[in-house]
Tab-separated table of N, CA and C in Angstrom:
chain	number	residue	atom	x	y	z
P	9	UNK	N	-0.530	2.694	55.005
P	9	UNK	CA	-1.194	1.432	54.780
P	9	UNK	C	-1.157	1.117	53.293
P	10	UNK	N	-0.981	-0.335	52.840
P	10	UNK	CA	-0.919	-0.616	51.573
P	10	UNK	C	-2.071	-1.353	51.568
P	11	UNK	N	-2.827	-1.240	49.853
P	11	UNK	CA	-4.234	-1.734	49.806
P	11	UNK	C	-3.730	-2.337	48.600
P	12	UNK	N	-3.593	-3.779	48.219
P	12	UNK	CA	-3.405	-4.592	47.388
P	12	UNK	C	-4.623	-5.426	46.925
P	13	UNK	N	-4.859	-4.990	45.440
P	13	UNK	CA	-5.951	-5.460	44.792
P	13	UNK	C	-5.463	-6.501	43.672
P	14	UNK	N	-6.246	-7.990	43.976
P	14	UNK	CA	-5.621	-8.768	42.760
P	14	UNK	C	-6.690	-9.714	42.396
P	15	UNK	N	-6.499	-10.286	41.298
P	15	UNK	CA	-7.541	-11.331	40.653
P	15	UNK	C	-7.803	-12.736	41.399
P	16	UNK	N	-8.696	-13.024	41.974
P	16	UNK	CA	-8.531	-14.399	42.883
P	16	UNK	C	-8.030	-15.164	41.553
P	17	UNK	N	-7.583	-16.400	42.326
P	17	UNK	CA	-6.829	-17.369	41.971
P	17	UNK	C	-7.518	-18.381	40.337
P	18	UNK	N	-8.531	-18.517	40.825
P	18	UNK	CA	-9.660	-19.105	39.996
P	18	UNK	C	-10.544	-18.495	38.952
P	19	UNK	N	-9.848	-16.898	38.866
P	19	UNK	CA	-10.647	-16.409	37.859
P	19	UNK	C	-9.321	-16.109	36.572
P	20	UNK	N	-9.220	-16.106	35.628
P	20	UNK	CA	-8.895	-15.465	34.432
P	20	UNK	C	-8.187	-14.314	34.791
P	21	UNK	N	-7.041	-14.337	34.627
P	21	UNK	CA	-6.471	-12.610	34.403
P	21	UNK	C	-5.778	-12.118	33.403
P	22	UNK	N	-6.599	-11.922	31.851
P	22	UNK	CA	-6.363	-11.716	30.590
P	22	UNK	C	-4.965	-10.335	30.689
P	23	UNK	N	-4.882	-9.776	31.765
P	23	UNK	CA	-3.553	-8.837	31.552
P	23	UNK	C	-2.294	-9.225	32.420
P	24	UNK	N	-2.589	-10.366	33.239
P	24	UNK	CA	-1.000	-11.226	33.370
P	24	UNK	C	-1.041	-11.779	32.515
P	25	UNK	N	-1.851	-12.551	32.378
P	25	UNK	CA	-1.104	-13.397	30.594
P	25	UNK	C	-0.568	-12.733	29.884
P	26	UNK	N	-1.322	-11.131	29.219
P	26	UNK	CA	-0.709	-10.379	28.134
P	26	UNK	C	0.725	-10.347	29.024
P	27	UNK	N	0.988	-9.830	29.824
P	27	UNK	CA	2.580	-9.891	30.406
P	27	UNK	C	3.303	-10.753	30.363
P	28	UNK	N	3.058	-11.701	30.850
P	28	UNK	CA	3.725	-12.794	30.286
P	28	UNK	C	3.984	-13.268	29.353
P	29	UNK	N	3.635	-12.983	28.418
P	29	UNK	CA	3.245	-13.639	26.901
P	29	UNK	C	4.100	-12.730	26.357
P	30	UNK	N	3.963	-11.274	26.631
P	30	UNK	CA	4.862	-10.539	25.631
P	30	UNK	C	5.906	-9.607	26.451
P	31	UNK	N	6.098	-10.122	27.554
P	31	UNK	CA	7.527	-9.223	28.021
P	31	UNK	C	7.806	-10.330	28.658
P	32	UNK	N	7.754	-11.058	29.637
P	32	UNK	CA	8.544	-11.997	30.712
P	32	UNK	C	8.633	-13.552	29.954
P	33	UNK	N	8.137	-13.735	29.014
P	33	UNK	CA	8.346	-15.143	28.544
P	33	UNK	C	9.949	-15.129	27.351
P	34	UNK	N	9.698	-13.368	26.966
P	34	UNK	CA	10.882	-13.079	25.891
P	34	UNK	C	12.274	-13.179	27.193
P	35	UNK	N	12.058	-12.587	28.005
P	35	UNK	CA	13.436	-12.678	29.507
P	35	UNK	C	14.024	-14.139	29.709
P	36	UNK	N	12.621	-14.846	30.711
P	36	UNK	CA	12.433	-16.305	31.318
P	36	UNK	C	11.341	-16.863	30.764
P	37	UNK	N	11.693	-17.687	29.825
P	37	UNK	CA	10.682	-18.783	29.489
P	37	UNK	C	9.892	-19.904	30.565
P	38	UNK	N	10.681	-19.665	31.722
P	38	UNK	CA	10.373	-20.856	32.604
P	38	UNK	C	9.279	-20.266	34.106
P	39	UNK	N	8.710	-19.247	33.900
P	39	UNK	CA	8.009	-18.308	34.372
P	39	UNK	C	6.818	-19.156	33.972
P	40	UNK	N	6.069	-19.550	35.205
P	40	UNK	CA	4.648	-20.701	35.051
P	40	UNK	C	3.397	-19.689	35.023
P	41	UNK	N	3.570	-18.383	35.711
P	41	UNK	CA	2.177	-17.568	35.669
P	41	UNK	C	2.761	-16.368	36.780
P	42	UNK	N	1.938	-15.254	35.749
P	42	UNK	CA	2.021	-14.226	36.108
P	42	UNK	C	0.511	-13.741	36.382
P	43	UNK	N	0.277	-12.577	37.360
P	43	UNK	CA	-0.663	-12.159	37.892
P	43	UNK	C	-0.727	-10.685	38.256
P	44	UNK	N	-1.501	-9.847	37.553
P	44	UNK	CA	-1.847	-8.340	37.751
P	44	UNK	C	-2.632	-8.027	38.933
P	45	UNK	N	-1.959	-6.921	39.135
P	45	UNK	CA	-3.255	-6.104	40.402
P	45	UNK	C	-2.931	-4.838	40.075
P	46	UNK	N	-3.263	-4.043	41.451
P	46	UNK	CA	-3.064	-2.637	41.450
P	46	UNK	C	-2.590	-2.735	43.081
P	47	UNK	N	-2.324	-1.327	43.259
P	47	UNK	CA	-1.453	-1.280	44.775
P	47	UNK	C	-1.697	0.070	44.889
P	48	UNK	N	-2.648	0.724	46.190
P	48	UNK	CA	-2.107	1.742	46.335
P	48	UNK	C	-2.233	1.872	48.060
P	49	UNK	N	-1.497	3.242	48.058
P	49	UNK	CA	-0.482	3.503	48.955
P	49	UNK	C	-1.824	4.421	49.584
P	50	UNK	N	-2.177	4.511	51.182
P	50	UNK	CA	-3.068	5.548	52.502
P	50	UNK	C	-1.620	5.853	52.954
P	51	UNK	N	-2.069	7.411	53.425
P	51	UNK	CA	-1.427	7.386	54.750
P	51	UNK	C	-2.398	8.254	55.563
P	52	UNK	N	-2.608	7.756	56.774
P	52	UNK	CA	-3.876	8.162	57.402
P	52	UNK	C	-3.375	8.294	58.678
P	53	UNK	N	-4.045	8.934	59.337
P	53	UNK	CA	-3.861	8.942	61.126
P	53	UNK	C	-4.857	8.113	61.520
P	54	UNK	N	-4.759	7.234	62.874
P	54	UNK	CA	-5.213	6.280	63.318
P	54	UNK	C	-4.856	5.978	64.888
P	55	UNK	N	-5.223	5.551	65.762
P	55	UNK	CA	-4.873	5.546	67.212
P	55	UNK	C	-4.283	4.384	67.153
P	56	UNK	N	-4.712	3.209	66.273
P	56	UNK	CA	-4.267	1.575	66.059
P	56	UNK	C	-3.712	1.477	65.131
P	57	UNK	N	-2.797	0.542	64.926
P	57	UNK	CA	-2.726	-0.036	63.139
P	57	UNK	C	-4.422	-1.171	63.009
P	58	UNK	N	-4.572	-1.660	63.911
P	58	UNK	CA	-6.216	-2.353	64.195
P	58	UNK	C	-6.898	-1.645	63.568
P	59	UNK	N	-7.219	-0.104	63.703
P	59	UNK	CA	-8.502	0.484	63.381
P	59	UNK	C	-7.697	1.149	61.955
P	60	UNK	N	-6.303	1.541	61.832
P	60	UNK	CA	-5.950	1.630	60.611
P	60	UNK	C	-6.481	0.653	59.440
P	61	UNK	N	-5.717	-0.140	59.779
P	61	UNK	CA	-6.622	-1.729	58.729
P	61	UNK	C	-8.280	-1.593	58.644
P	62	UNK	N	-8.711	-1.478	59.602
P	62	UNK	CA	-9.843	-1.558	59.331
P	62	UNK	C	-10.523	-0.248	58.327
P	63	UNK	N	-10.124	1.316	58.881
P	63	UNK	CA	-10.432	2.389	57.832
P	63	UNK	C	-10.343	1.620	56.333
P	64	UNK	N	-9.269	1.265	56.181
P	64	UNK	CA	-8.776	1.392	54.612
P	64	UNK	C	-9.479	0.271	54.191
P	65	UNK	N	-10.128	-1.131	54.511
P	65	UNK	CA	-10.974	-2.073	54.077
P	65	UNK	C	-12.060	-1.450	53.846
P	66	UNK	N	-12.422	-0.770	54.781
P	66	UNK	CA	-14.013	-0.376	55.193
P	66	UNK	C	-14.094	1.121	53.717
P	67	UNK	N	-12.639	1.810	53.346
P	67	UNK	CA	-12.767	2.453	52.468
P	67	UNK	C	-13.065	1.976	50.816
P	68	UNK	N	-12.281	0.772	50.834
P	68	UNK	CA	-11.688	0.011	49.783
P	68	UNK	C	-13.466	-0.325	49.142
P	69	UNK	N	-13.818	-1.006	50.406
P	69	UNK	CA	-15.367	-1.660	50.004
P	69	UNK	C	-16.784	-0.246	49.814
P	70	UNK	N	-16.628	0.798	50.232
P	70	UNK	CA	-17.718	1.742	50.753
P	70	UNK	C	-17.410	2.075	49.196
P	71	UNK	N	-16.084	2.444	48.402
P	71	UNK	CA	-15.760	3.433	47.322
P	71	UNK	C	-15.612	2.342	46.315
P	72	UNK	N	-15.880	1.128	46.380
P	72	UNK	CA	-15.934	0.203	45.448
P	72	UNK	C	-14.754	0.039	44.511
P	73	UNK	N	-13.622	0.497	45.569
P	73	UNK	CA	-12.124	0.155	44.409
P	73	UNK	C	-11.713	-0.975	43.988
P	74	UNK	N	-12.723	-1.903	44.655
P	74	UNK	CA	-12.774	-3.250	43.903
P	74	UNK	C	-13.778	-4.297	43.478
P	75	UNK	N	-13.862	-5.354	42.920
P	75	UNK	CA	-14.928	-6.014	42.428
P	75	UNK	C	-15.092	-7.698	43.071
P	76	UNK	N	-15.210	-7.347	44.805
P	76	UNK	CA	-15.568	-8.817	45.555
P	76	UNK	C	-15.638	-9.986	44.667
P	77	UNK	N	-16.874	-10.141	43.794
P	77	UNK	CA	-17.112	-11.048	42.346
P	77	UNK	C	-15.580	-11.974	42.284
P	78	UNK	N	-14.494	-10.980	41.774
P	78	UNK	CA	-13.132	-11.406	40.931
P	78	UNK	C	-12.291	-10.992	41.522
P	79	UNK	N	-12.536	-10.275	42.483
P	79	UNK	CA	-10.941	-9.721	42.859
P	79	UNK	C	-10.621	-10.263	45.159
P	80	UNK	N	-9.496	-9.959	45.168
P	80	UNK	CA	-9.813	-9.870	46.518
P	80	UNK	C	-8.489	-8.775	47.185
P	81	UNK	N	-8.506	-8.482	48.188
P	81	UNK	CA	-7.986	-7.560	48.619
P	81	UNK	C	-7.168	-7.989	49.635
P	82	UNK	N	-5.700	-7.284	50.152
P	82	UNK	CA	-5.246	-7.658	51.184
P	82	UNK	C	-4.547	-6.071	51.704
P	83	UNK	N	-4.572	-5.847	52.670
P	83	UNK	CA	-4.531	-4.658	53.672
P	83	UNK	C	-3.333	-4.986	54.708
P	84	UNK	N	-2.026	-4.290	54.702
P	84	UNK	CA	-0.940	-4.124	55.498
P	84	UNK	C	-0.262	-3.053	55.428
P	85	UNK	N	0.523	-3.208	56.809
P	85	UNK	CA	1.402	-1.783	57.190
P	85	UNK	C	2.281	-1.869	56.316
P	86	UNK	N	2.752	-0.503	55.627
P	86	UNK	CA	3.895	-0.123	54.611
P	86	UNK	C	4.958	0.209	55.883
């Protein structure tokens, strides 16, 4: 399962800009916005991919690997 953590849309993400600004604008200038997260990789046993998805949300939120507030999360099969 992949657990993809990223900055909602509407908030500020002061370390895609730094990326953009100082590595991808020197490449492609024509690059409108860049956007950071993190990504990491479960591999878990599960009877479902249903109740798979659900472990790794239900982990994501219990262990606070992210910040609801600013961020949001998306959960799929690798």
């Amino acid at each position: 399962m992949e657990l993809i953590i990223k900055t909602k849309t509407e908030v500020r993400d002061p370390e895609g800009e730094s990326i953009k600004m100082y590595a991808v604008n020197k490449v492609d200038s024509n690059v409108a916005d860049v956007r950071a997260g993190k990504y990491l990789l479960f591999k878990l046993e599960a009877d479902t991919c249903e109740n798979a998805l659900n472990r790794v949300k239900e982990i994501a939120e219990k262990a606070r690997l992210y910040n609801p507030i600013i961020q949001e999360i998306q959960v799929r099969l690798s």
